[in-house]
PDB file of C-alpha atoms in Angstrom:
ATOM      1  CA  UNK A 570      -0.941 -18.361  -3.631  1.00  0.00           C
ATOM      2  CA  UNK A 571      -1.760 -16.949  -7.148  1.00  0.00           C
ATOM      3  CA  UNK A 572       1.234 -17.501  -9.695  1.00  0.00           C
ATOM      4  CA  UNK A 573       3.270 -14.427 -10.933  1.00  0.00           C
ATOM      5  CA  UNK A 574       5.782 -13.338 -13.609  1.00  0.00           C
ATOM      6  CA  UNK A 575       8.953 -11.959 -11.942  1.00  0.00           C
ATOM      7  CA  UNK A 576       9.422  -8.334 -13.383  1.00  0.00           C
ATOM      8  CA  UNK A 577      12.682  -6.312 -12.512  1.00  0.00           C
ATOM      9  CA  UNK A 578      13.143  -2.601 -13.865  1.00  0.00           C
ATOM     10  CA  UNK A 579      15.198   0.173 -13.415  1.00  0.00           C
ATOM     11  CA  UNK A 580      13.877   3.017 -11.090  1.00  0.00           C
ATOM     12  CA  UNK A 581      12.804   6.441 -12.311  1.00  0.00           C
ATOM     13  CA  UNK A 582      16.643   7.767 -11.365  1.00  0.00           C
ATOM     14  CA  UNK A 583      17.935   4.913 -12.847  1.00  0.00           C
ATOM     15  CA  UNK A 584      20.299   4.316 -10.498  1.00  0.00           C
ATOM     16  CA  UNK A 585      17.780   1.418  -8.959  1.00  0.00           C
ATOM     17  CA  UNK A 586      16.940  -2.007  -9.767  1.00  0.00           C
ATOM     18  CA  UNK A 587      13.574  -2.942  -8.605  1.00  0.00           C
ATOM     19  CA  UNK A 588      10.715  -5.850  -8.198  1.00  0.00           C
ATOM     20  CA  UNK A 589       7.242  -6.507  -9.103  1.00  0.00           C
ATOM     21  CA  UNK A 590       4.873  -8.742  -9.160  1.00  0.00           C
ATOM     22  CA  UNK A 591       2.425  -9.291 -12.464  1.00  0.00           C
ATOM     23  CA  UNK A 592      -0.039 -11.589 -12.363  1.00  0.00           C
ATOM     24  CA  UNK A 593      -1.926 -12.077 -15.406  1.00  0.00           C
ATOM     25  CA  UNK A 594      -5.479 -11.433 -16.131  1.00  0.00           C
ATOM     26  CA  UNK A 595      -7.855 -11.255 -18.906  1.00  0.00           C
ATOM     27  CA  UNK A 596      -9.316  -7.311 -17.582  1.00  0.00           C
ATOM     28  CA  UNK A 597      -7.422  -4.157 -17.050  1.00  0.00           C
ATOM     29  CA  UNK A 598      -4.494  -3.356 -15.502  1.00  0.00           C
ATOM     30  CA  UNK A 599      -4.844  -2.681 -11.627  1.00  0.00           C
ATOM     31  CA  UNK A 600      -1.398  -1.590  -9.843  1.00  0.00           C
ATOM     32  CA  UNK A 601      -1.267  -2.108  -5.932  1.00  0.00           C
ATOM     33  CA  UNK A 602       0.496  -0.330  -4.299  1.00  0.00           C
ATOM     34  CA  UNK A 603       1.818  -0.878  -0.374  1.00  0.00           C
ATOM     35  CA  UNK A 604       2.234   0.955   2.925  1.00  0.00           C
ATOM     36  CA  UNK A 605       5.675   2.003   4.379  1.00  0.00           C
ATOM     37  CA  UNK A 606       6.834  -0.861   6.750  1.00  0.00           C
ATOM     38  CA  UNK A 607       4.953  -3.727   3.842  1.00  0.00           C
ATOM     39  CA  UNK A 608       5.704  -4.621   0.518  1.00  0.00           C
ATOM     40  CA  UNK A 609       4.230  -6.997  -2.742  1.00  0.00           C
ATOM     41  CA  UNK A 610       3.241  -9.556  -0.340  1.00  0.00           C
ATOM     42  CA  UNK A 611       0.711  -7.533   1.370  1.00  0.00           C
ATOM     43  CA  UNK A 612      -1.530  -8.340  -1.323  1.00  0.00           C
ATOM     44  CA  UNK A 613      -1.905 -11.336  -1.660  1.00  0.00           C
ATOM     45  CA  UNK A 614      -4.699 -11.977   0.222  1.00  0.00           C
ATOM     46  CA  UNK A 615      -6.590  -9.579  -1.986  1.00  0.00           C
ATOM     47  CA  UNK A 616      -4.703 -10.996  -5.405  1.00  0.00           C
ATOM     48  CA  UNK A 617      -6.628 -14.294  -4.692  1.00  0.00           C
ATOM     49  CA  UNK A 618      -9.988 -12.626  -5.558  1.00  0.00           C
ATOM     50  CA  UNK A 619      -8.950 -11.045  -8.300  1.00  0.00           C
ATOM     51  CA  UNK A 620      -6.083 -12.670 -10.203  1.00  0.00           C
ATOM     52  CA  UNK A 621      -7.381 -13.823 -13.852  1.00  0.00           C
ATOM     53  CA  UNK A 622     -10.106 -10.922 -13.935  1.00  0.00           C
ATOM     54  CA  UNK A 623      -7.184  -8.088 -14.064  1.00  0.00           C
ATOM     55  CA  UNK A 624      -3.725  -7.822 -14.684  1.00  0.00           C
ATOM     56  CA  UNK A 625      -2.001  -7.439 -11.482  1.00  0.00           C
ATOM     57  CA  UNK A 626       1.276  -5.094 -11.211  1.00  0.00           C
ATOM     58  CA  UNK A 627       2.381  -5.393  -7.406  1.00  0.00           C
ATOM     59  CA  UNK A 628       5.552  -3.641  -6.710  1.00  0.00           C
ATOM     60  CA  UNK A 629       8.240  -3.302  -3.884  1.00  0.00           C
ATOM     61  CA  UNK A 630       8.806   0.220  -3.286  1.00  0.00           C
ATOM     62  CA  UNK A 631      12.443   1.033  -3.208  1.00  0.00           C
ATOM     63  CA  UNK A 632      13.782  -0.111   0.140  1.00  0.00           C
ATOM     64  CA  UNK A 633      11.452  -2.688   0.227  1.00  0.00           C
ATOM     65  CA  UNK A 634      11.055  -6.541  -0.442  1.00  0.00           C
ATOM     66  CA  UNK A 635      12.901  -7.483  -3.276  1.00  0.00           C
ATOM     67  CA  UNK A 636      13.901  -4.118  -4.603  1.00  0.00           C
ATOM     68  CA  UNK A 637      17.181  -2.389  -4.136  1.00  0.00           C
ATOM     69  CA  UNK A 638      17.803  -0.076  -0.894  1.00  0.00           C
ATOM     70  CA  UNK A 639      18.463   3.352  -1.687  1.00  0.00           C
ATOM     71  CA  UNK A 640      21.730   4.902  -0.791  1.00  0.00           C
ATOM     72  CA  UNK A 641      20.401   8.399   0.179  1.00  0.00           C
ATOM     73  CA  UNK A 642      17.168   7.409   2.579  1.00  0.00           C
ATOM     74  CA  UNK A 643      16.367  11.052   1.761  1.00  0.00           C
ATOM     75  CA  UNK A 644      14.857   9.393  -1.116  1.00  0.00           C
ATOM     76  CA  UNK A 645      12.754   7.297   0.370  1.00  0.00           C
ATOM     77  CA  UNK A 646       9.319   9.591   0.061  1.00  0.00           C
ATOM     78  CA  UNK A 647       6.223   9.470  -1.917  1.00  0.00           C
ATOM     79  CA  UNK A 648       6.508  11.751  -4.938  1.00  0.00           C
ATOM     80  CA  UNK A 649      10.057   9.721  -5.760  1.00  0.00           C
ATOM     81  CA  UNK A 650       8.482   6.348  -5.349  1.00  0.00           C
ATOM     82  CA  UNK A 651       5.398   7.642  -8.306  1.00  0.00           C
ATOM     83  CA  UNK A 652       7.979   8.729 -10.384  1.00  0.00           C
ATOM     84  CA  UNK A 653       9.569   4.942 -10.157  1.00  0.00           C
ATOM     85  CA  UNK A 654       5.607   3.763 -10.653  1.00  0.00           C
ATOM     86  CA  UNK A 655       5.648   5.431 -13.803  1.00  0.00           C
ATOM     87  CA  UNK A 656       8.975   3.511 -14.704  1.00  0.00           C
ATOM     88  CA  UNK A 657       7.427   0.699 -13.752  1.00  0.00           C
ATOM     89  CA  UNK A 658       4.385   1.270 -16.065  1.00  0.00           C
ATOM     90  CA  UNK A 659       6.649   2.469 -19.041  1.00  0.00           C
ATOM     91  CA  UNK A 660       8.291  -0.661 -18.813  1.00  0.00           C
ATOM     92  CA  UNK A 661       5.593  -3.021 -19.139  1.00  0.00           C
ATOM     93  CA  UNK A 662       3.894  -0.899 -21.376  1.00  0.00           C
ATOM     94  CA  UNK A 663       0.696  -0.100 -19.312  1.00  0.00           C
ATOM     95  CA  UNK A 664      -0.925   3.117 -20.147  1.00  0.00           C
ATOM     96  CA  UNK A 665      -4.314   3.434 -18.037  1.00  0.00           C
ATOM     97  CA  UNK A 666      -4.403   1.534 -14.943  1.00  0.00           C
ATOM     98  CA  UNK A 667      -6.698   1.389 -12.489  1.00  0.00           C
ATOM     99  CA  UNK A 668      -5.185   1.867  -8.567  1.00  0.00           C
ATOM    100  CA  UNK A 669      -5.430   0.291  -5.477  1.00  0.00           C
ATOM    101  CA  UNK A 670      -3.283   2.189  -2.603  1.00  0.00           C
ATOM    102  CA  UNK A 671      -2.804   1.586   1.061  1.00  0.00           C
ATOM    103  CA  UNK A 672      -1.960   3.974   3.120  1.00  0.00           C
ATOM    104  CA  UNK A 673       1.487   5.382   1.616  1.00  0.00           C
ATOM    105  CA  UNK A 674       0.254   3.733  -1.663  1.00  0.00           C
ATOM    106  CA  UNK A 675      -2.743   5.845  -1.375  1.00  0.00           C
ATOM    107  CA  UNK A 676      -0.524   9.154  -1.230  1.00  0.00           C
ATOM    108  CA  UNK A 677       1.279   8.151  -4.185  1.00  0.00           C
ATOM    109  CA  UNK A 678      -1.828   7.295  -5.810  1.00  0.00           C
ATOM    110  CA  UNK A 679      -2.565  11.319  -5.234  1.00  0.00           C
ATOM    111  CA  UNK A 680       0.721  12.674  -6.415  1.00  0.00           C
ATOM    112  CA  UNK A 681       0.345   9.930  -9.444  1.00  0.00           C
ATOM    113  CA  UNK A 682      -3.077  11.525 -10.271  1.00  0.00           C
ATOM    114  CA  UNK A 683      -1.563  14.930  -9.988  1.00  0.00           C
ATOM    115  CA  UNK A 684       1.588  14.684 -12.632  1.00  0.00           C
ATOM    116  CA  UNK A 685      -1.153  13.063 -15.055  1.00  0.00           C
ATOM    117  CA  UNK A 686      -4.547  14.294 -13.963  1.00  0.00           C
ATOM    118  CA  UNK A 687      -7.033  11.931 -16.425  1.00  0.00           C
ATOM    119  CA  UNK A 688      -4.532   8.983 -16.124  1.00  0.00           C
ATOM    120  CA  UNK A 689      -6.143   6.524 -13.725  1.00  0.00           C
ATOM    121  CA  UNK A 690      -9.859   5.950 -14.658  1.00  0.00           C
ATOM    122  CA  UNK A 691     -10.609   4.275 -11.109  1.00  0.00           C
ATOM    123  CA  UNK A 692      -8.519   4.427  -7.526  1.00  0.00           C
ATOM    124  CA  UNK A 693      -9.464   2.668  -4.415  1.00  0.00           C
ATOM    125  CA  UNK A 694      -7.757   4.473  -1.499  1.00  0.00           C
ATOM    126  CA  UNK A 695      -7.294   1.725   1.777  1.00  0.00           C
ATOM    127  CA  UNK A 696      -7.197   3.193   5.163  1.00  0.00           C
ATOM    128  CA  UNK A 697      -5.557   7.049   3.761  1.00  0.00           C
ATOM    129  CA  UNK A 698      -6.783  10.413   2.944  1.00  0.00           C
ATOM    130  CA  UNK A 699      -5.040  14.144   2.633  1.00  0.00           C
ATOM    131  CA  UNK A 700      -5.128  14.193   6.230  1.00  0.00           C
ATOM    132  CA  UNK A 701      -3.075  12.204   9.046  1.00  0.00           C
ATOM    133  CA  UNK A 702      -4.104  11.435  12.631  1.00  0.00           C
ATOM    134  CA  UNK A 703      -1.421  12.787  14.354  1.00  0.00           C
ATOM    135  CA  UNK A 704      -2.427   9.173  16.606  1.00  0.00           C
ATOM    136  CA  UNK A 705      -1.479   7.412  13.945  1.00  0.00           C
ATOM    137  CA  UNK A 706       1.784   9.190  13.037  1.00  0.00           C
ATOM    138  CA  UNK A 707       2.818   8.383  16.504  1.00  0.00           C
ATOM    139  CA  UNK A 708       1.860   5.126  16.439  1.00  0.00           C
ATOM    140  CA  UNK A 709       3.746   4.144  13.116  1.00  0.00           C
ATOM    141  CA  UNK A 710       6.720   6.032  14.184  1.00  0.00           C
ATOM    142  CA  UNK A 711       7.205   4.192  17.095  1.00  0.00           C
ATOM    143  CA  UNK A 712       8.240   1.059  15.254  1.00  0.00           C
ATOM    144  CA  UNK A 713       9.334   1.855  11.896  1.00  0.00           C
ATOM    145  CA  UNK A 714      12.796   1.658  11.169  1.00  0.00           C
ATOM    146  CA  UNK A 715      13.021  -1.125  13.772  1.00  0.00           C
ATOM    147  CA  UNK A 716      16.427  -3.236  12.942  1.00  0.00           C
ATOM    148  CA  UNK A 717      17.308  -6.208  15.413  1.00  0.00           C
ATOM    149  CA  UNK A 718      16.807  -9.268  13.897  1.00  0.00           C
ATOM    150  CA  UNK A 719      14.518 -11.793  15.445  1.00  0.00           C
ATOM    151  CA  UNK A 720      15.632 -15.152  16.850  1.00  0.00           C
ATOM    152  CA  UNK A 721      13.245 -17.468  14.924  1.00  0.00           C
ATOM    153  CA  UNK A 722       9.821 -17.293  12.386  1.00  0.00           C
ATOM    154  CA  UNK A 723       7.684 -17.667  15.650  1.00  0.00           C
ATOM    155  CA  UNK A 724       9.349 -14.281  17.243  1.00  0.00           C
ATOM    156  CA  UNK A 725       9.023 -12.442  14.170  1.00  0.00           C
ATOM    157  CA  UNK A 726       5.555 -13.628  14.420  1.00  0.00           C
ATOM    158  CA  UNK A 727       4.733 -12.094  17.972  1.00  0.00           C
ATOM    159  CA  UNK A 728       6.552  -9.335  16.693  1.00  0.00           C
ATOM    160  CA  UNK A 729       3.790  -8.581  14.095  1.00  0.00           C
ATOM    161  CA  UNK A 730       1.128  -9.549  16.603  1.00  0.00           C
ATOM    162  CA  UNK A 731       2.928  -7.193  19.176  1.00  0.00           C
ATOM    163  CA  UNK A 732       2.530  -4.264  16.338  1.00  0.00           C
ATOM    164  CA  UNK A 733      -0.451  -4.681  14.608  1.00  0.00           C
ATOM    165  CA  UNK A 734      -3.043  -7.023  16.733  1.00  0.00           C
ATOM    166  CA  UNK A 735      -5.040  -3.730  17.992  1.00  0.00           C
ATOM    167  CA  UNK A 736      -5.749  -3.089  14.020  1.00  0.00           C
ATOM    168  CA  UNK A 737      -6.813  -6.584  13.905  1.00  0.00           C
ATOM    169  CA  UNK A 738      -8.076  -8.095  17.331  1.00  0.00           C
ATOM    170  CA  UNK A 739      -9.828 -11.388  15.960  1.00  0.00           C
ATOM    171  CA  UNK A 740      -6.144 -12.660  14.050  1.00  0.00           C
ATOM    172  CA  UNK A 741      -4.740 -15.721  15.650  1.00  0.00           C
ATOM    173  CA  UNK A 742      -1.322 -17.311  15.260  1.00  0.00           C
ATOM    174  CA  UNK A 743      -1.824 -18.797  12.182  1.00  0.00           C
ATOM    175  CA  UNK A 744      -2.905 -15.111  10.748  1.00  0.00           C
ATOM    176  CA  UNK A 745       0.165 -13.751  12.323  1.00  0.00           C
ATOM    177  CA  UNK A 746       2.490 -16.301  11.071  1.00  0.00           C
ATOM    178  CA  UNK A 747       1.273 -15.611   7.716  1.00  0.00           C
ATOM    179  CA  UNK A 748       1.917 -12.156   8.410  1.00  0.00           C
ATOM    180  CA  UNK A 749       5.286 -12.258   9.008  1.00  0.00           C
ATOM    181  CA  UNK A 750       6.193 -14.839   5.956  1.00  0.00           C
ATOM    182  CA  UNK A 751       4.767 -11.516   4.251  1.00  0.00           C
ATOM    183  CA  UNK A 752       6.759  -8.968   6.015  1.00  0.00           C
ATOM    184  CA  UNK A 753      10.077  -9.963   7.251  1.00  0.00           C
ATOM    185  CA  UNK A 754      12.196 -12.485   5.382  1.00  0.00           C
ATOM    186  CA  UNK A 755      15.241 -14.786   6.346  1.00  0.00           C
ATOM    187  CA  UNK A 756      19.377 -13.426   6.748  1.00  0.00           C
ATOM    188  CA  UNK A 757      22.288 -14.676   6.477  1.00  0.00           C
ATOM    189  CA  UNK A 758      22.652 -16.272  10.672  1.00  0.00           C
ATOM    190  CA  UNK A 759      19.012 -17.879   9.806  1.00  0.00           C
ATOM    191  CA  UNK A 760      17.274 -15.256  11.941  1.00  0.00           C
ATOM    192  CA  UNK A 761      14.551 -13.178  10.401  1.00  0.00           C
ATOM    193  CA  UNK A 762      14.554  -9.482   9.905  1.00  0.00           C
ATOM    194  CA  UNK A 763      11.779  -7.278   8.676  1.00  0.00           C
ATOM    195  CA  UNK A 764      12.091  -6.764   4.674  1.00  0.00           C
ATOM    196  CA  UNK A 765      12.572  -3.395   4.245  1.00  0.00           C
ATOM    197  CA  UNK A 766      15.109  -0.987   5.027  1.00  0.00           C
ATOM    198  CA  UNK A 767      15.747   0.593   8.380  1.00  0.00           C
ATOM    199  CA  UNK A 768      16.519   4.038   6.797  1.00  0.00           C
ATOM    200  CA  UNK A 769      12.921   4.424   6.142  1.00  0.00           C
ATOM    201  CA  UNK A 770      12.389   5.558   9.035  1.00  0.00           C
ATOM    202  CA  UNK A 771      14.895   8.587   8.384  1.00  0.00           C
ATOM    203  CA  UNK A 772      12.113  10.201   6.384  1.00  0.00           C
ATOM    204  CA  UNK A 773       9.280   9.823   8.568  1.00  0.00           C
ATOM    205  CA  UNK A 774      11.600  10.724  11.672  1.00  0.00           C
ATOM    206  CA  UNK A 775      10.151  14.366  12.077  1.00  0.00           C
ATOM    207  CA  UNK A 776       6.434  13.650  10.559  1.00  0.00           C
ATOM    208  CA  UNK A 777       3.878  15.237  12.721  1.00  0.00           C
ATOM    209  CA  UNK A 778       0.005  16.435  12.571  1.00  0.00           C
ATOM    210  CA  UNK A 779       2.023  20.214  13.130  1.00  0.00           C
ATOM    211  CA  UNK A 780       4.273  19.366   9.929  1.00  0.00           C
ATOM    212  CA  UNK A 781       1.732  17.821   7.493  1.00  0.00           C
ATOM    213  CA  UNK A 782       1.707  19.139   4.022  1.00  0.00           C
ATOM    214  CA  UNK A 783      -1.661  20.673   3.130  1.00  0.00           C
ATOM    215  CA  UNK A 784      -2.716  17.012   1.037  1.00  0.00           C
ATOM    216  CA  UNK A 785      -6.264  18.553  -0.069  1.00  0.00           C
ATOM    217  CA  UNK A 786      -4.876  20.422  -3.172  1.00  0.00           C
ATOM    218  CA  UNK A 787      -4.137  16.699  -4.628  1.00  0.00           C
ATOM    219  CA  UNK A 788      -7.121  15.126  -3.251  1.00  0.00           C
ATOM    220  CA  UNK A 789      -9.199  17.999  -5.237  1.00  0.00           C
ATOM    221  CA  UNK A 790      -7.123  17.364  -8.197  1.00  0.00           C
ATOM    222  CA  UNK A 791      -8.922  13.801  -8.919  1.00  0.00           C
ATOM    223  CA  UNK A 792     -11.608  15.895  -9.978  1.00  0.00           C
ATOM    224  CA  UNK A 793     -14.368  13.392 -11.614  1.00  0.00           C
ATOM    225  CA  UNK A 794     -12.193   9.931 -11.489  1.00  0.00           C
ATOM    226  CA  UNK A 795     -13.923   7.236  -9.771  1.00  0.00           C
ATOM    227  CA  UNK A 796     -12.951   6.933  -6.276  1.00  0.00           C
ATOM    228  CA  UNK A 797     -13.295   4.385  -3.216  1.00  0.00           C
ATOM    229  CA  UNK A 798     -12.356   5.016  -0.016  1.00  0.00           C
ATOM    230  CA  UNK A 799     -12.197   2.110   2.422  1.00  0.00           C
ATOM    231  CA  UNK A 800     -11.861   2.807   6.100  1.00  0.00           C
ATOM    232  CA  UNK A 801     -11.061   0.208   8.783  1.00  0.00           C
ATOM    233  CA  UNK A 802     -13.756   1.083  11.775  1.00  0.00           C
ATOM    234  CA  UNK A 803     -10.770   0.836  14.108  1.00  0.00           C
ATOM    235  CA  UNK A 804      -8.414   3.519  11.951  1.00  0.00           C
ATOM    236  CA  UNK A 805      -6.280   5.795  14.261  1.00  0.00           C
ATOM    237  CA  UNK A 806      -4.880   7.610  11.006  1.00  0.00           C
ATOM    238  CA  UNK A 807      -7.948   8.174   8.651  1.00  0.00           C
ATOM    239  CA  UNK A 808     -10.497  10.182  10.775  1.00  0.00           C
ATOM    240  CA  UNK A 809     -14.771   9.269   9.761  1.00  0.00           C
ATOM    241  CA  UNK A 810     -14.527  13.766   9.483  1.00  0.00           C
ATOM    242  CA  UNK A 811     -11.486  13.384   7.258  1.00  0.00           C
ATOM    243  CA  UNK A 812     -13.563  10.925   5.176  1.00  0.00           C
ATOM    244  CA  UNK A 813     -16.636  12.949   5.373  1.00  0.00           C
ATOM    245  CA  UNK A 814     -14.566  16.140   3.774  1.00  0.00           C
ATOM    246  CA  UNK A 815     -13.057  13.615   1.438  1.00  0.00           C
ATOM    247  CA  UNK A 816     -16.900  13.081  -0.131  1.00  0.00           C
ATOM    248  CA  UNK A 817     -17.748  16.852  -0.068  1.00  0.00           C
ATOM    249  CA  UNK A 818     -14.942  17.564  -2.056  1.00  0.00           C
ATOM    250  CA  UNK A 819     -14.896  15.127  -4.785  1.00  0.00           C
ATOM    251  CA  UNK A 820     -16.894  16.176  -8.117  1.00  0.00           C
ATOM    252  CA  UNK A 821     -16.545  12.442  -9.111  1.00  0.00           C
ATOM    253  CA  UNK A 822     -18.149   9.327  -7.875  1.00  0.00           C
ATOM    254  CA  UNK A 823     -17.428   8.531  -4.169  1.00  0.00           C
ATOM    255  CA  UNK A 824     -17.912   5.283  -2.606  1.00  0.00           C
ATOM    256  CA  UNK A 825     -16.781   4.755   0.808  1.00  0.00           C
ATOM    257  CA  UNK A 826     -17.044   1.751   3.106  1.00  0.00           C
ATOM    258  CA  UNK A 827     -16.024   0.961   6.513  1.00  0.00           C
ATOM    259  CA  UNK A 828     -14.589  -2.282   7.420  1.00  0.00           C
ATOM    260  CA  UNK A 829     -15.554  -3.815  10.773  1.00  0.00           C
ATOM    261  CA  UNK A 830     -12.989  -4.883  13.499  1.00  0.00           C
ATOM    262  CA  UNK A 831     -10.233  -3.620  11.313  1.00  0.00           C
ATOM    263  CA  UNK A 832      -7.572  -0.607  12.186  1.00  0.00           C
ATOM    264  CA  UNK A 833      -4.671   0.854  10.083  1.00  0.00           C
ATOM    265  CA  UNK A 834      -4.835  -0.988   7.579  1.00  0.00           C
ATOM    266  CA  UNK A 835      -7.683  -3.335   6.295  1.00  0.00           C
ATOM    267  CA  UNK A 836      -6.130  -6.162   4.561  1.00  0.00           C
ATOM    268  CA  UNK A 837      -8.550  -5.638   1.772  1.00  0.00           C
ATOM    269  CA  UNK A 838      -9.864  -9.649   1.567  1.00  0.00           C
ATOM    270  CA  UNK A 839     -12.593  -8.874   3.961  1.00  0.00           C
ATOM    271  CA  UNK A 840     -15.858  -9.470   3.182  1.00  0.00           C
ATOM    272  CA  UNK A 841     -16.993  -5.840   3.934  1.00  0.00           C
ATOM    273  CA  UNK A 842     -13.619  -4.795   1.565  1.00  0.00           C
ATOM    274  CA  UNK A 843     -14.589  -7.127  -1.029  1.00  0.00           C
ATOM    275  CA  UNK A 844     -18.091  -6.085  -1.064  1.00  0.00           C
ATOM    276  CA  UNK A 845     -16.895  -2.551  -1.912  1.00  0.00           C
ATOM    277  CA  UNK A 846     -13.872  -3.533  -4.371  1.00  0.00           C
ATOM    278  CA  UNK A 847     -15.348  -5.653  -6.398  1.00  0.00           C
ATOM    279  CA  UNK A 848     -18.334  -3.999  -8.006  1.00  0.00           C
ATOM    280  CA  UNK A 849     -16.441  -0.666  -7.483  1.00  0.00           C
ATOM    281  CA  UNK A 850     -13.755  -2.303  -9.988  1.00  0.00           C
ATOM    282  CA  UNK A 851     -16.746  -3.490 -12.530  1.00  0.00           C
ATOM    283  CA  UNK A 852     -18.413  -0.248 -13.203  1.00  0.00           C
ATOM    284  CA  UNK A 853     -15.587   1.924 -13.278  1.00  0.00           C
ATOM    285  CA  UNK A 854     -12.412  -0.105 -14.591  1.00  0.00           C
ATOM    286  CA  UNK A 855     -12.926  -1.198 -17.983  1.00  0.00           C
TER     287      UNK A 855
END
């Protein structure tokens, strides 16, 4: 695993203490942002590949990881979490990042793009788009917010495998063990419980295809900024249609890849993600 400065801040309310990652790099600044159940750890698969070329900023969303819970889960949504991303930017002194988003992250990324249009001169968007699968939605929201702890590190394992093996049918047990050393972390009795908190879950209770915010206003707001959109072939929540709209739209570059034998969401160290990221980030992130 890639080596990393600890970096704690206050949240955009201020009433928050909360973690990132930064790993140094010689190139610009990328920040990575996670999904709703995941948090810094999700990317470090991808943070091998390209640690040293950019500087890294990997946060924990409020509620997540290493950050501080938030008292009022009605907080726990994505146009508070960009305001805390722009904390978290002001306080490392970062001005014009490049993003990387996954699923939530990539909603965030929109909203980010959307207080300061012009801001972000490239944004790869992982398995997301201004429209949900309501297939999806259902899916997620039948396990988020999950609490009981699990007995040992090979239950929280099966666990993960349990949630998350039709997204990626070819993981074994070492890929799922790795998985949950990402995702859950150790309590108090020794038994491991998923690192994030439950009260997540509050805000994505009544989430539906019939209640979806009308997204497309902020995906046409990117206007000409670079964008990549990276689909896993298996996706239940980003539709090939949605993605096809997604390209019509945009006045800007498009790239868009999809990433064999993955689901919700591509772990973004495949070959087929890599192939995409990497001379997406080249050309357009400088």
């Amino acid at each position: 695993m890639m080596d990393y400065r600890e970096h704690r801040y206050d949240s955009a309310c201020g009433q928050l203490e909360l973690f990132a990652r930064d790993y140094p790099g010689d190139g610009p600044a990328l920040l990575l942002m996670h999904g709703l159940t995941r948090n810094s750890g999700d990317f470090e698969p991808l943070a091998q590949h390209l640690a040293g070329q950019y500087r890294l900023i990997v946060p924990d969303q409020r509620g997540r990881g290493l950050s501080q819970h938030d008292p009022d889960p009605s907080n726990y949504r994505p146009d508070i979490y960009a305001g805390d991303m722009f904390a978290l930017l002001d306080s490392l002194g970062i001005e014009r990042p490049g993003l990387i988003g996954t699923s939530m992250g990539g909603l965030m990324a929109m909203v980010m793009n959307a207080v300061k249009p012009g801001s972000f001169p490239a944004i790869v968007f992982n398995d997301i788009g201004p429209v949900l699968d309501a297939e999806g939605l259902g899916r997620i929201g039948g396990y988020v917010g999950v609490a009981e702890p699990y007995a040992d590190w090979d239950a929280a394992a099966e666990a993960c495998a349990a949630i998350n093996a039709s997204a990626f049918p070819d993981y074994g047990k070492e890929h799922w063990h790795a998985w949950a050393r990402r995702t859950c972390r150790e309590v108090a009795d020794g038994r491991i419980a998923l690192a994030y908190d439950p009260a997540i879950a509050d805000g994505f209770a009544d989430t539906g295809e019939a209640s979806q915010p009308d997204l497309w206003p902020l995906w046409d707001a990117l206007g000409e900024t670079p964008v990549l959109v990276i689909r896993g072939a298996l996706s239940d929540l980003l539709a090939p249609d949605t993605v096809a709209e997604m390209e019509d739209r945009h006045s800007g570059p498009f790239t868009h890849v999809e990433v064999p034998n993955r689901g919700h969401a591509p772990m973004l160290d495949e070959p087929a993600s890599l192939t995409a990221i990497l001379p997406f980030l080249k050309e357009h992130l400088t």
